[in-house]
C-alpha atoms as a printed R data frame, in Angstrom:
    type eleno elety resid chain resno       x      y      z
1   ATOM     1    CA   UNK     A     1 -17.943 12.121 11.647
2   ATOM     2    CA   UNK     A     2 -16.523 13.587  7.908
3   ATOM     3    CA   UNK     A     3 -18.929 14.725  5.017
4   ATOM     4    CA   UNK     A     4 -18.528 13.136  1.657
5   ATOM     5    CA   UNK     A     5 -15.583 14.613 -0.606
6   ATOM     6    CA   UNK     A     6 -13.563 15.431  2.457
7   ATOM     7    CA   UNK     A     7  -9.745 15.214  3.306
8   ATOM     8    CA   UNK     A     8  -9.168 13.722  6.460
9   ATOM     9    CA   UNK     A     9  -5.249 12.829  7.849
10  ATOM    10    CA   UNK     A    10  -4.838 10.869 10.531
11  ATOM    11    CA   UNK     A    11  -1.419 10.281 12.825
12  ATOM    12    CA   UNK     A    12   0.017  7.447 13.207
13  ATOM    13    CA   UNK     A    13   1.871  7.699 17.071
14  ATOM    14    CA   UNK     A    14   4.367  5.534 18.592
15  ATOM    15    CA   UNK     A    15   4.368  6.028 22.762
16  ATOM    16    CA   UNK     A    16   5.937  4.903 25.735
17  ATOM    17    CA   UNK     A    17   9.467  5.095 24.676
18  ATOM    18    CA   UNK     A    18  11.191  7.031 27.308
19  ATOM    19    CA   UNK     A    19   9.987  4.614 30.027
20  ATOM    20    CA   UNK     A    20  11.481  1.844 28.267
21  ATOM    21    CA   UNK     A    21  14.398  3.918 27.195
22  ATOM    22    CA   UNK     A    22  14.072  2.552 23.579
23  ATOM    23    CA   UNK     A    23  14.314  4.460 20.590
24  ATOM    24    CA   UNK     A    24  12.474  3.916 17.041
25  ATOM    25    CA   UNK     A    25  15.226  3.521 14.422
26  ATOM    26    CA   UNK     A    26  13.136  2.141 11.546
27  ATOM    27    CA   UNK     A    27   9.131  0.438 11.333
28  ATOM    28    CA   UNK     A    28   7.327 -1.173  8.180
29  ATOM    29    CA   UNK     A    29   3.437 -0.507  9.062
30  ATOM    30    CA   UNK     A    30   0.220 -1.037  7.013
31  ATOM    31    CA   UNK     A    31  -3.198  0.262  7.813
32  ATOM    32    CA   UNK     A    32  -6.370 -0.949  6.539
33  ATOM    33    CA   UNK     A    33  -9.064  0.711  6.003
34  ATOM    34    CA   UNK     A    34 -12.753 -0.140  4.393
35  ATOM    35    CA   UNK     A    35 -11.946  1.578  0.741
36  ATOM    36    CA   UNK     A    36 -15.637  1.850 -0.539
37  ATOM    37    CA   UNK     A    37 -15.221  4.705  2.420
38  ATOM    38    CA   UNK     A    38 -12.108  6.022  2.156
39  ATOM    39    CA   UNK     A    39  -9.464  6.720 -0.665
40  ATOM    40    CA   UNK     A    40  -5.566  6.922  0.610
41  ATOM    41    CA   UNK     A    41  -3.441  9.420 -0.786
42  ATOM    42    CA   UNK     A    42  -0.537 10.136  0.725
43  ATOM    43    CA   UNK     A    43   1.717  9.489  3.342
44  ATOM    44    CA   UNK     A    44   3.831 12.550  5.553
45  ATOM    45    CA   UNK     A    45   6.702 11.450  7.456
46  ATOM    46    CA   UNK     A    46   7.107 12.934 10.733
47  ATOM    47    CA   UNK     A    47  10.757 14.494 11.748
48  ATOM    48    CA   UNK     A    48  11.525 11.713 14.724
49  ATOM    49    CA   UNK     A    49  13.960  9.628 12.154
50  ATOM    50    CA   UNK     A    50  16.015 12.546 10.852
51  ATOM    51    CA   UNK     A    51  15.871 15.001  7.773
52  ATOM    52    CA   UNK     A    52  13.916 12.685  4.700
53  ATOM    53    CA   UNK     A    53  16.941 14.402  2.757
54  ATOM    54    CA   UNK     A    54  19.982 13.765  4.240
55  ATOM    55    CA   UNK     A    55  19.325 10.783  7.315
56  ATOM    56    CA   UNK     A    56  15.785  9.091  6.361
57  ATOM    57    CA   UNK     A    57  14.826  6.692  3.775
58  ATOM    58    CA   UNK     A    58  11.189  5.965  3.561
59  ATOM    59    CA   UNK     A    59   8.446  4.634  1.126
60  ATOM    60    CA   UNK     A    60   5.057  4.221  0.914
61  ATOM    61    CA   UNK     A    61   2.658  2.162 -1.660
62  ATOM    62    CA   UNK     A    62  -1.079  1.506 -1.967
63  ATOM    63    CA   UNK     A    63  -0.958 -2.190 -2.786
64  ATOM    64    CA   UNK     A    64  -4.907 -2.679 -3.195
65  ATOM    65    CA   UNK     A    65  -7.775 -1.720 -2.050
66  ATOM    66    CA   UNK     A    66  -7.986 -0.847  1.323
67  ATOM    67    CA   UNK     A    67  -4.417 -0.813  2.511
68  ATOM    68    CA   UNK     A    68  -1.695  1.986  2.895
69  ATOM    69    CA   UNK     A    69   1.890  0.282  3.310
70  ATOM    70    CA   UNK     A    70   4.733  2.687  4.488
71  ATOM    71    CA   UNK     A    71   7.865  1.835  5.936
72  ATOM    72    CA   UNK     A    72  10.844  4.395  7.270
73  ATOM    73    CA   UNK     A    73  14.773  3.581  7.845
74  ATOM    74    CA   UNK     A    74  17.223  6.540 10.242
75  ATOM    75    CA   UNK     A    75  20.387  6.425  9.142
76  ATOM    76    CA   UNK     A    76  21.048  8.162 12.493
77  ATOM    77    CA   UNK     A    77  23.053  6.791 15.466
78  ATOM    78    CA   UNK     A    78  21.231  5.947 18.646
79  ATOM    79    CA   UNK     A    79  22.230  9.382 20.278
80  ATOM    80    CA   UNK     A    80  20.802 11.436 17.754
81  ATOM    81    CA   UNK     A    81  17.651  9.850 17.529
82  ATOM    82    CA   UNK     A    82  17.470  9.456 21.191
83  ATOM    83    CA   UNK     A    83  17.482 13.611 20.923
84  ATOM    84    CA   UNK     A    84  14.806 13.681 18.702
85  ATOM    85    CA   UNK     A    85  12.412 11.570 19.579
86  ATOM    86    CA   UNK     A    86  10.400 11.960 22.941
87  ATOM    87    CA   UNK     A    87   7.938  9.391 24.472
88  ATOM    88    CA   UNK     A    88   5.331 10.289 22.245
89  ATOM    89    CA   UNK     A    89   5.701 10.911 18.665
90  ATOM    90    CA   UNK     A    90   3.984 10.848 15.242
91  ATOM    91    CA   UNK     A    91   5.554  8.077 12.874
92  ATOM    92    CA   UNK     A    92   3.405  9.219  9.929
93  ATOM    93    CA   UNK     A    93   0.383 11.183  9.000
94  ATOM    94    CA   UNK     A    94  -2.028  9.203  6.562
95  ATOM    95    CA   UNK     A    95  -4.276 11.491  3.946
96  ATOM    96    CA   UNK     A    96  -7.294  9.537  3.186
97  ATOM    97    CA   UNK     A    97 -10.679 11.524  1.131
98  ATOM    98    CA   UNK     A    98 -13.629 10.152  1.972
99  ATOM    99    CA   UNK     A    99 -15.523  8.420 -1.282
100 ATOM   100    CA   UNK     A   100 -18.529  6.928  0.381
101 ATOM   101    CA   UNK     A   101 -20.681  7.436  3.585
102 ATOM   102    CA   UNK     A   102 -20.504  5.495  6.475
103 ATOM   103    CA   UNK     A   103 -17.870  4.559  8.895
104 ATOM   104    CA   UNK     A   104 -14.257  2.758  8.908
105 ATOM   105    CA   UNK     A   105 -12.316  1.629 11.013
106 ATOM   106    CA   UNK     A   106  -8.225  2.048 10.445
107 ATOM   107    CA   UNK     A   107  -6.416 -1.375 11.687
108 ATOM   108    CA   UNK     A   108  -2.317 -1.194 12.178
109 ATOM   109    CA   UNK     A   109  -0.468 -4.150 11.164
110 ATOM   110    CA   UNK     A   110   3.243 -4.647 12.027
111 ATOM   111    CA   UNK     A   111   4.745 -5.932  8.271
112 ATOM   112    CA   UNK     A   112   7.878 -6.788  8.959
113 ATOM   113    CA   UNK     A   113   9.166 -7.760 12.380
114 ATOM   114    CA   UNK     A   114  12.682 -6.703 12.667
115 ATOM   115    CA   UNK     A   115  15.096 -5.955 15.361
116 ATOM   116    CA   UNK     A   116  17.048 -2.993 13.476
117 ATOM   117    CA   UNK     A   117  19.493 -1.060 15.309
118 ATOM   118    CA   UNK     A   118  21.059  2.354 15.224
119 ATOM   119    CA   UNK     A   119  24.714  2.832 13.718
120 ATOM   120    CA   UNK     A   120  25.733  2.378 17.755
């Protein structure tokens, strides 16, 4: 529980990769929330798809009340991504301000279905 006017951060994680021998080279996700309780303010991407200034294309937007859209595409080789990624890691951290009293669920939605492969 957080108080009104408080800033909060929520990590969006992925897990189960090592057991399956998989990597993440790209993603495009939406998070839905109650806009009467929360106001999205920022998205910070984790370092596990590469350096955002050299190896990674990222973007995020707030396309409407109660929606955060965020995506990343790595330009690293599969072997480089495998070195950066463990079984569980943070894809992105979402920041919100609390603007109302109550609770809000967060719903994760796969925004685009794709099977993007690395350069390998």
